[in-house]
Coordinates of C-alpha atoms and ligand atoms in Angstrom, one line a residue:
M1187 CA 104.1 132.8 91.6
H1188 CA 106.1 135.5 93.4
V1189 CA 107.0 138.8 91.9
D1190 CA 110.8 138.0 91.6
A1191 CA 109.9 135.6 88.8
L1192 CA 109.1 138.7 86.7
G1193 CA 112.7 140.0 86.6
P1194 CA 114.6 142.6 88.5
I1195 CA 113.0 145.8 87.0
V1196 CA 109.5 144.6 87.8
M1197 CA 110.7 143.6 91.3
V1198 CA 112.2 147.0 92.0
A1199 CA 109.1 148.9 90.6
S1200 CA 106.7 146.7 92.6
E1201 CA 108.6 147.2 95.8
V1202 CA 108.7 151.0 95.4
V1203 CA 105.0 151.1 94.7
R1204 CA 104.2 148.6 97.4
D1205 CA 106.2 150.7 100.0
A1206 CA 104.5 153.9 98.9
T1207 CA 101.1 152.2 99.0
R1208 CA 101.7 150.8 102.5
F1209 CA 102.9 154.1 103.7
M1210 CA 99.7 155.8 102.5
R1211 CA 97.6 153.2 104.2
G1212 CA 99.2 154.1 107.5
A1213 CA 99.6 157.8 107.0
E1214 CA 96.4 159.0 105.4
P1215 CA 95.3 161.5 108.0
S1216 CA 98.7 163.3 108.2
A1217 CA 99.1 163.0 104.4
I1218 CA 96.0 165.0 103.8
A1219 CA 96.4 167.4 106.6
Y1220 CA 97.1 170.2 104.2
T1221 CA 95.5 170.6 100.8
F1222 CA 95.7 173.4 98.3
T1223 CA 94.6 174.2 94.8
K1224 CA 97.2 174.4 92.0
A1225 CA 97.1 177.1 89.3
N1226 CA 95.2 174.6 87.0
G1227 CA 92.5 174.3 89.6
S1228 CA 93.2 170.7 90.6
P1229 CA 93.6 169.9 94.3
V1230 CA 97.0 168.7 95.7
T1231 CA 97.8 167.3 99.1
V1232 CA 100.9 166.6 101.1
A1233 CA 100.5 163.0 100.0
D1234 CA 101.1 163.9 96.3
F1235 CA 104.5 165.5 97.1
V1236 CA 105.5 162.8 99.6
V1237 CA 104.8 159.9 97.2
Q1238 CA 106.4 161.7 94.3
A1239 CA 109.6 162.4 96.3
F1240 CA 109.8 158.9 97.6
V1241 CA 109.2 157.1 94.3
A1242 CA 111.4 159.4 92.3
S1243 CA 114.3 159.1 94.8
R1244 CA 114.0 155.3 94.9
L1245 CA 113.8 155.0 91.1
G1246 CA 116.8 157.4 90.9
R1247 CA 118.8 155.1 93.1
H1248 CA 118.1 152.0 91.0
F1249 CA 117.8 153.5 87.5
P1250 CA 119.8 156.8 87.6
E1251 CA 119.7 157.1 83.8
D1252 CA 115.9 156.9 83.5
P1253 CA 113.9 160.1 83.4
V1254 CA 110.7 160.3 85.4
V1255 CA 107.7 162.1 84.0
A1256 CA 105.4 162.9 86.8
E1257 CA 102.3 165.0 87.6
E1258 CA 103.8 167.2 90.3
D1259 CA 106.8 169.5 90.6
A1260 CA 108.2 171.5 93.4
S1261 CA 107.3 174.9 92.1
A1262 CA 103.9 174.7 93.8
L1263 CA 105.6 173.9 97.1
R1264 CA 108.2 176.7 96.7
A1265 CA 105.7 179.3 95.5
D1266 CA 102.0 178.7 96.1
A1267 CA 101.9 176.5 99.2
P1268 CA 101.8 177.7 102.7
S1269 CA 105.2 176.8 104.3
E1270 CA 103.6 174.3 106.7
V1271 CA 102.8 172.2 103.7
G1272 CA 106.5 171.9 102.8
D1273 CA 107.3 171.2 106.5
Q1274 CA 104.7 168.4 106.6
V1275 CA 106.0 166.9 103.4
L1276 CA 109.5 166.9 104.7
R1277 CA 108.4 165.3 108.0
L1278 CA 106.7 162.4 106.2
V1279 CA 109.5 161.9 103.7
R1280 CA 111.9 161.6 106.6
Q1281 CA 109.6 158.9 108.0
L1282 CA 109.5 157.1 104.7
L1283 CA 113.3 157.3 104.1
P1284 CA 114.8 157.1 107.6
G1285 CA 118.5 157.8 107.8
T1286 CA 118.7 159.9 104.7
G1287 CA 118.8 163.2 106.7
V1288 CA 116.9 164.8 103.8
E1289 CA 116.6 168.6 103.9
K1290 CA 114.2 170.8 101.9
E1291 CA 116.4 171.5 98.9
Q1292 CA 117.1 167.7 98.4
L1293 CA 113.4 167.1 98.8
F1294 CA 112.5 169.6 96.1
A1295 CA 115.2 168.1 93.9
W1296 CA 113.6 164.6 94.3
I1297 CA 110.2 166.0 93.5
D1298 CA 111.6 167.8 90.5
R1299 CA 113.1 164.6 89.1
G1300 CA 109.5 164.2 87.9
R1301 CA 110.2 167.0 85.3
G1302 CA 112.0 164.4 83.1
V1303 CA 111.6 164.4 79.3
C1304 CA 109.8 161.6 77.5
G1305 CA 112.7 160.0 75.7
H1306 CA 113.3 156.5 74.4
R1307 CA 112.8 155.0 77.9
F1308 CA 111.1 156.8 80.8
W1309 CA 109.0 156.2 83.9
T1310 CA 105.7 158.0 84.3
L1311 CA 104.1 158.5 87.7
D1312 CA 100.9 159.8 89.1
P1313 CA 101.8 159.9 92.8
I1314 CA 98.2 160.2 93.9
D1315 CA 95.7 159.4 91.1
G1316 CA 92.3 160.3 92.3
T1317 CA 93.3 163.0 94.9
K1318 CA 89.6 163.9 95.2
G1319 CA 88.8 160.3 96.1
L1320 CA 91.5 160.3 98.8
L1321 CA 90.0 163.5 100.2
R1322 CA 86.5 162.1 100.0
G1323 CA 87.4 158.8 101.8
G1324 CA 87.0 156.9 98.5
Q1325 CA 89.5 155.1 96.3
Y1326 CA 92.7 156.5 94.9
V1327 CA 95.9 154.9 93.6
I1328 CA 99.6 155.3 93.0
A1329 CA 100.3 154.7 89.3
L1330 CA 103.7 154.0 87.8
A1331 CA 104.6 152.8 84.3
L1332 CA 107.7 152.2 82.3
V1333 CA 107.5 153.3 78.7
V1334 CA 110.1 152.1 76.1
D1335 CA 109.9 153.3 72.5
G1336 CA 106.3 154.4 73.0
T1337 CA 105.2 151.0 74.4
V1338 CA 104.1 150.6 78.0
E1339 CA 106.2 147.7 79.2
I1340 CA 105.4 147.7 82.9
G1341 CA 102.5 149.1 84.8
M1342 CA 101.9 149.2 88.6
V1343 CA 98.8 150.5 90.3
G1344 CA 99.1 150.7 94.1
C1345 CA 95.7 150.6 95.8
P1346 CA 95.8 151.5 99.5
R1347 CA 92.0 151.1 100.0
L1348 CA 91.2 148.3 97.7
S1349 CA 91.1 144.5 98.3
L1350 CA 90.4 142.0 95.6
T1351 CA 89.3 138.7 96.9
R1352 CA 88.3 135.5 95.3
A1353 CA 84.6 135.9 94.5
S1354 CA 82.5 133.4 96.5
A1355 CA 79.1 132.1 95.5
S1356 CA 77.5 134.8 97.7
Q1357 CA 79.3 137.5 95.8
A1358 CA 77.9 136.3 92.5
D1359 CA 76.2 139.6 92.0
V1360 CA 79.6 141.3 92.1
S1361 CA 81.1 138.8 89.6
D1362 CA 79.8 135.6 88.4
H1363 CA 82.9 134.9 86.3
G1364 CA 85.8 136.9 87.7
V1365 CA 88.6 135.3 89.5
L1366 CA 89.1 138.3 91.7
A1367 CA 86.4 140.7 91.9
A1368 CA 85.1 141.8 95.3
V1369 CA 85.8 145.2 96.7
E1370 CA 86.0 145.1 100.5
D1371 CA 85.6 147.8 103.0
G1372 CA 88.5 148.1 105.5
A1373 CA 90.6 146.8 102.7
N1374 CA 94.1 145.4 103.1
G1375 CA 95.3 147.1 99.9
G1376 CA 97.5 145.7 97.2
V1377 CA 99.4 146.5 94.0
A1378 CA 98.1 145.5 90.5
I1379 CA 101.0 144.6 88.3
A1380 CA 101.1 144.3 84.5
V1381 CA 104.1 143.2 82.4
R1382 CA 103.8 143.4 78.6
N1383 CA 103.3 139.9 77.1
R1384 CA 103.6 138.3 80.5
G1385 CA 100.2 139.1 82.2
A1386 CA 98.6 141.0 85.0
W1387 CA 98.4 140.1 88.7
W1388 CA 97.2 141.3 92.1
M1389 CA 99.9 141.4 94.8
P1390 CA 98.3 141.9 98.3
L1391 CA 100.1 144.4 100.5
D1392 CA 100.2 141.9 103.3
G1393 CA 102.4 139.6 101.3
G1394 CA 101.7 136.3 99.6
R1395 CA 101.6 135.1 96.0
L1396 CA 100.5 137.0 93.0
T1397 CA 97.0 136.2 91.7
P1398 CA 96.4 136.5 88.0
L1399 CA 93.9 139.1 86.9
S1400 CA 91.6 138.4 84.0
V1401 CA 88.8 140.4 82.5
S1402 CA 85.2 139.4 82.6
S1403 CA 84.0 136.9 80.0
E1404 CA 80.6 138.6 79.7
S1405 CA 79.8 138.8 76.0
S1406 CA 76.3 140.2 76.1
P1407 CA 76.4 144.0 75.7
A1408 CA 73.1 144.2 77.7
K1409 CA 74.9 142.9 80.7
T1410 CA 77.6 145.5 80.6
R1411 CA 78.7 146.9 84.0
A1412 CA 80.3 150.3 83.4
L1413 CA 82.7 152.3 85.5
H1414 CA 82.8 156.1 85.4
S1415 CA 84.8 158.9 87.0
H1416 CA 83.3 160.3 90.2
E1417 CA 84.1 163.7 88.9
S1418 CA 81.4 164.7 86.5
R1419 CA 83.7 167.4 84.9
H1420 CA 86.2 164.7 83.9
S1421 CA 83.9 162.8 81.5
D1422 CA 80.4 163.2 80.2
V1423 CA 78.3 160.8 82.3
A1424 CA 75.0 161.7 80.5
E1425 CA 76.6 160.6 77.2
L1426 CA 77.8 157.3 78.8
H1427 CA 74.2 156.7 79.9
R1428 CA 73.1 157.1 76.3
V1429 CA 75.8 154.7 75.1
L1430 CA 74.7 152.2 77.7
R1431 CA 71.1 152.6 76.6
A1432 CA 72.0 152.0 73.0
I1433 CA 73.7 148.7 73.9
R1434 CA 70.6 147.9 76.1
S1435 CA 72.5 147.8 79.4
S1436 CA 70.5 149.0 82.3
A1437 CA 72.9 148.7 85.2
P1438 CA 73.9 152.2 86.4
P1439 CA 77.6 153.0 86.1
V1440 CA 79.7 152.5 89.3
L1441 CA 81.6 155.7 90.2
M1442 CA 85.2 155.3 91.0
D1443 CA 88.3 157.6 91.1
G1444 CA 91.4 157.3 89.1
Q1445 CA 92.9 154.1 87.7
T1446 CA 91.0 152.1 90.4
K1447 CA 88.6 151.7 87.5
Q1448 CA 91.2 149.9 85.3
V1449 CA 92.1 147.6 88.2
L1450 CA 88.4 146.6 88.6
L1451 CA 88.1 146.1 84.9
A1452 CA 91.2 143.9 84.8
A1453 CA 89.8 142.0 87.8
G1454 CA 86.6 141.1 85.9
A1455 CA 84.4 143.3 88.2
A1456 CA 83.1 145.4 85.3
E1457 CA 83.1 145.3 81.5
L1458 CA 83.4 148.9 80.4
L1459 CA 85.1 152.2 81.2
M1460 CA 84.7 155.3 79.1
R1461 CA 86.1 158.8 79.2
I1462 CA 84.1 161.1 77.0
P1463 CA 85.7 164.5 77.3
I1464 CA 83.6 167.5 78.2
E1465 CA 86.2 169.9 77.0
P1466 CA 86.8 168.8 73.5
D1467 CA 90.5 169.8 73.6
Y1468 CA 91.3 167.9 76.8
R1469 CA 94.1 165.4 76.2
E1470 CA 94.7 162.8 78.8
A1471 CA 98.0 162.9 80.8
I1472 CA 100.1 159.9 80.2
W1473 CA 100.4 159.1 84.0
D1474 CA 96.6 158.9 84.1
Q1475 CA 96.5 156.2 81.5
A1476 CA 99.8 154.2 81.0
A1477 CA 99.7 151.8 83.9
G1478 CA 95.9 151.3 83.7
A1479 CA 96.0 150.6 80.0
L1480 CA 98.6 147.9 80.2
L1481 CA 96.8 146.3 83.1
V1482 CA 93.5 146.0 81.1
E1483 CA 95.3 144.7 78.0
E1484 CA 97.4 142.1 79.9
A1485 CA 94.2 141.0 81.7
G1486 CA 92.8 140.2 78.3
G1487 CA 90.9 143.4 77.6
R1488 CA 91.1 146.1 75.0
V1489 CA 91.9 149.8 75.2
T1490 CA 91.4 152.4 72.5
D1491 CA 90.4 156.1 72.3
L1492 CA 86.9 157.1 71.1
D1493 CA 88.1 156.7 67.5
G1494 CA 89.2 153.1 68.1
L1495 CA 92.8 154.1 67.9
P1496 CA 95.4 152.6 70.3
L1497 CA 96.8 155.0 72.9
D1498 CA 99.9 156.7 71.4
F1499 CA 102.5 157.2 74.1
T1500 CA 105.0 159.0 71.8
T1501 CA 103.6 162.5 72.1
G1502 CA 105.0 163.7 75.4
R1503 CA 103.3 164.3 78.7
N1504 CA 99.8 164.2 77.1
L1505 CA 98.1 161.8 74.6
L1506 CA 98.0 164.4 71.9
R1507 CA 96.8 162.0 69.2
N1508 CA 94.0 160.4 71.2
T1509 CA 90.6 161.7 72.3
G1510 CA 88.8 160.1 75.2
L1511 CA 89.0 156.5 76.2
I1512 CA 87.2 153.1 75.9
A1513 CA 88.6 150.3 78.0
S1514 CA 86.7 147.1 78.0
N1515 CA 86.8 143.3 78.4
G1516 CA 87.3 143.3 74.6
L1517 CA 84.1 141.4 73.9
L1518 CA 81.9 144.5 73.7
H1519 CA 84.4 146.9 72.4
D1520 CA 83.3 147.0 68.8
A1521 CA 79.6 147.3 69.8
V1522 CA 80.6 150.4 71.9
L1523 CA 82.7 151.8 69.1
S1524 CA 79.9 151.6 66.6
V1525 CA 77.5 153.4 69.0
V1526 CA 80.2 156.1 69.5
R1527 CA 80.3 156.5 65.7
E1528 CA 76.5 156.5 65.3
R1529 CA 76.1 159.1 68.0
S1530 CA 78.8 161.2 66.2
L1531 CA 80.7 161.4 69.5
R1532 CA 83.7 161.4 67.2
Ligands
AMP1988 P1 89.2 160.2 87.3 O1 88.9 160.0 88.8 O2 89.1 159.0 86.5 O3 88.4 161.4 86.8 O4 90.7 160.5 87.2 C1 91.3 161.5 87.8 C2 92.2 162.2 86.9 O5 91.5 163.0 85.9 C3 93.1 163.2 87.5 O6 94.3 162.6 87.9 C4 93.3 164.3 86.5 O7 94.6 164.2 85.9 C5 92.3 164.0 85.4 N1 91.6 165.2 84.9 C6 91.8 166.4 85.4 N2 91.0 167.3 84.7 C7 90.4 166.5 83.8 C8 89.4 166.9 82.7 N3 89.0 168.1 82.5 N4 89.0 165.9 81.9 C9 89.4 164.6 82.1 N5 90.3 164.2 83.1 C10 90.8 165.2 83.9
MG1989 MG1 95.7 161.4 88.0

């Protein structure tokens, strides 16, 4: 199947994310040439602004009525960032959008399209999810989702450094059941696409057909392969180890940045992903969860918070009614939820 079979909105969104993902593959060194720390302490690079400007401007052209709710805004560029950061962002956006003759004010306006309000229908964007992964030479993604009446209808996760290939017999230790499960070095990259009630697919960046994604069929909790954030401040890894011990899984969690984790879960390369907040009041940002959640669900998995509640995308920029995250292949979800209850994590 080709992506055009999924309708015009999916096609536009997949092209936008594909183009941004391709650009990042080719431009990584110049896209991370300047990095600074935002007022909230998180790192931001030239790439975050370039991708946000590009995606917001392209979405604006195709869907002028739709708000975009995104992680960045131009205030950091106007105020905190050294001027060479803005200059570099402008240079790269001009490369990405040749012929537009964009100047700084237009650039800032595109970035600020991301200040949209979460209404009845909106897009949510994390231009670079896993910025620390990008800086470390690890995984990072471009995450875009369409939310309509609180339901994630479309999810796109662009993965510049990931390839999913058909697992061969020799890769049986990576996945003995997944259709697509191998992570390759020197990856060609791709976009994971999810459409509500239609399914989830992998679209390689170098073209070709969509390959369906489906979660692992492993039903033994003891064989659970877990994924965890690289950043130990983002989720309590010691507690994850205790949960894994309680379900008798001995495999150490694989550390991975951003929604790359949901892509691997959807591809059957792991069975469990948990976010156990270290700061009890932390509420996940919608752009960190929307696309990844739909991907896991449409690949046949299950996504809830630590209370077993579905993620509620009606509460604005953050998931105010949810704490933490459990995403799984579905088969071990209840076992994990009961350990969470026993351990009084909630
Ligand atoms: P991950 O690599 O899974 O930790 O995901 C990266 C995302 O974690 C970033 O995009 C941040 O929005 C988000 N994040 C930042 N601070 C925190 C925190 N204190 N707890 C949980 N997630 C966070
Ligand atoms: Mg993020």
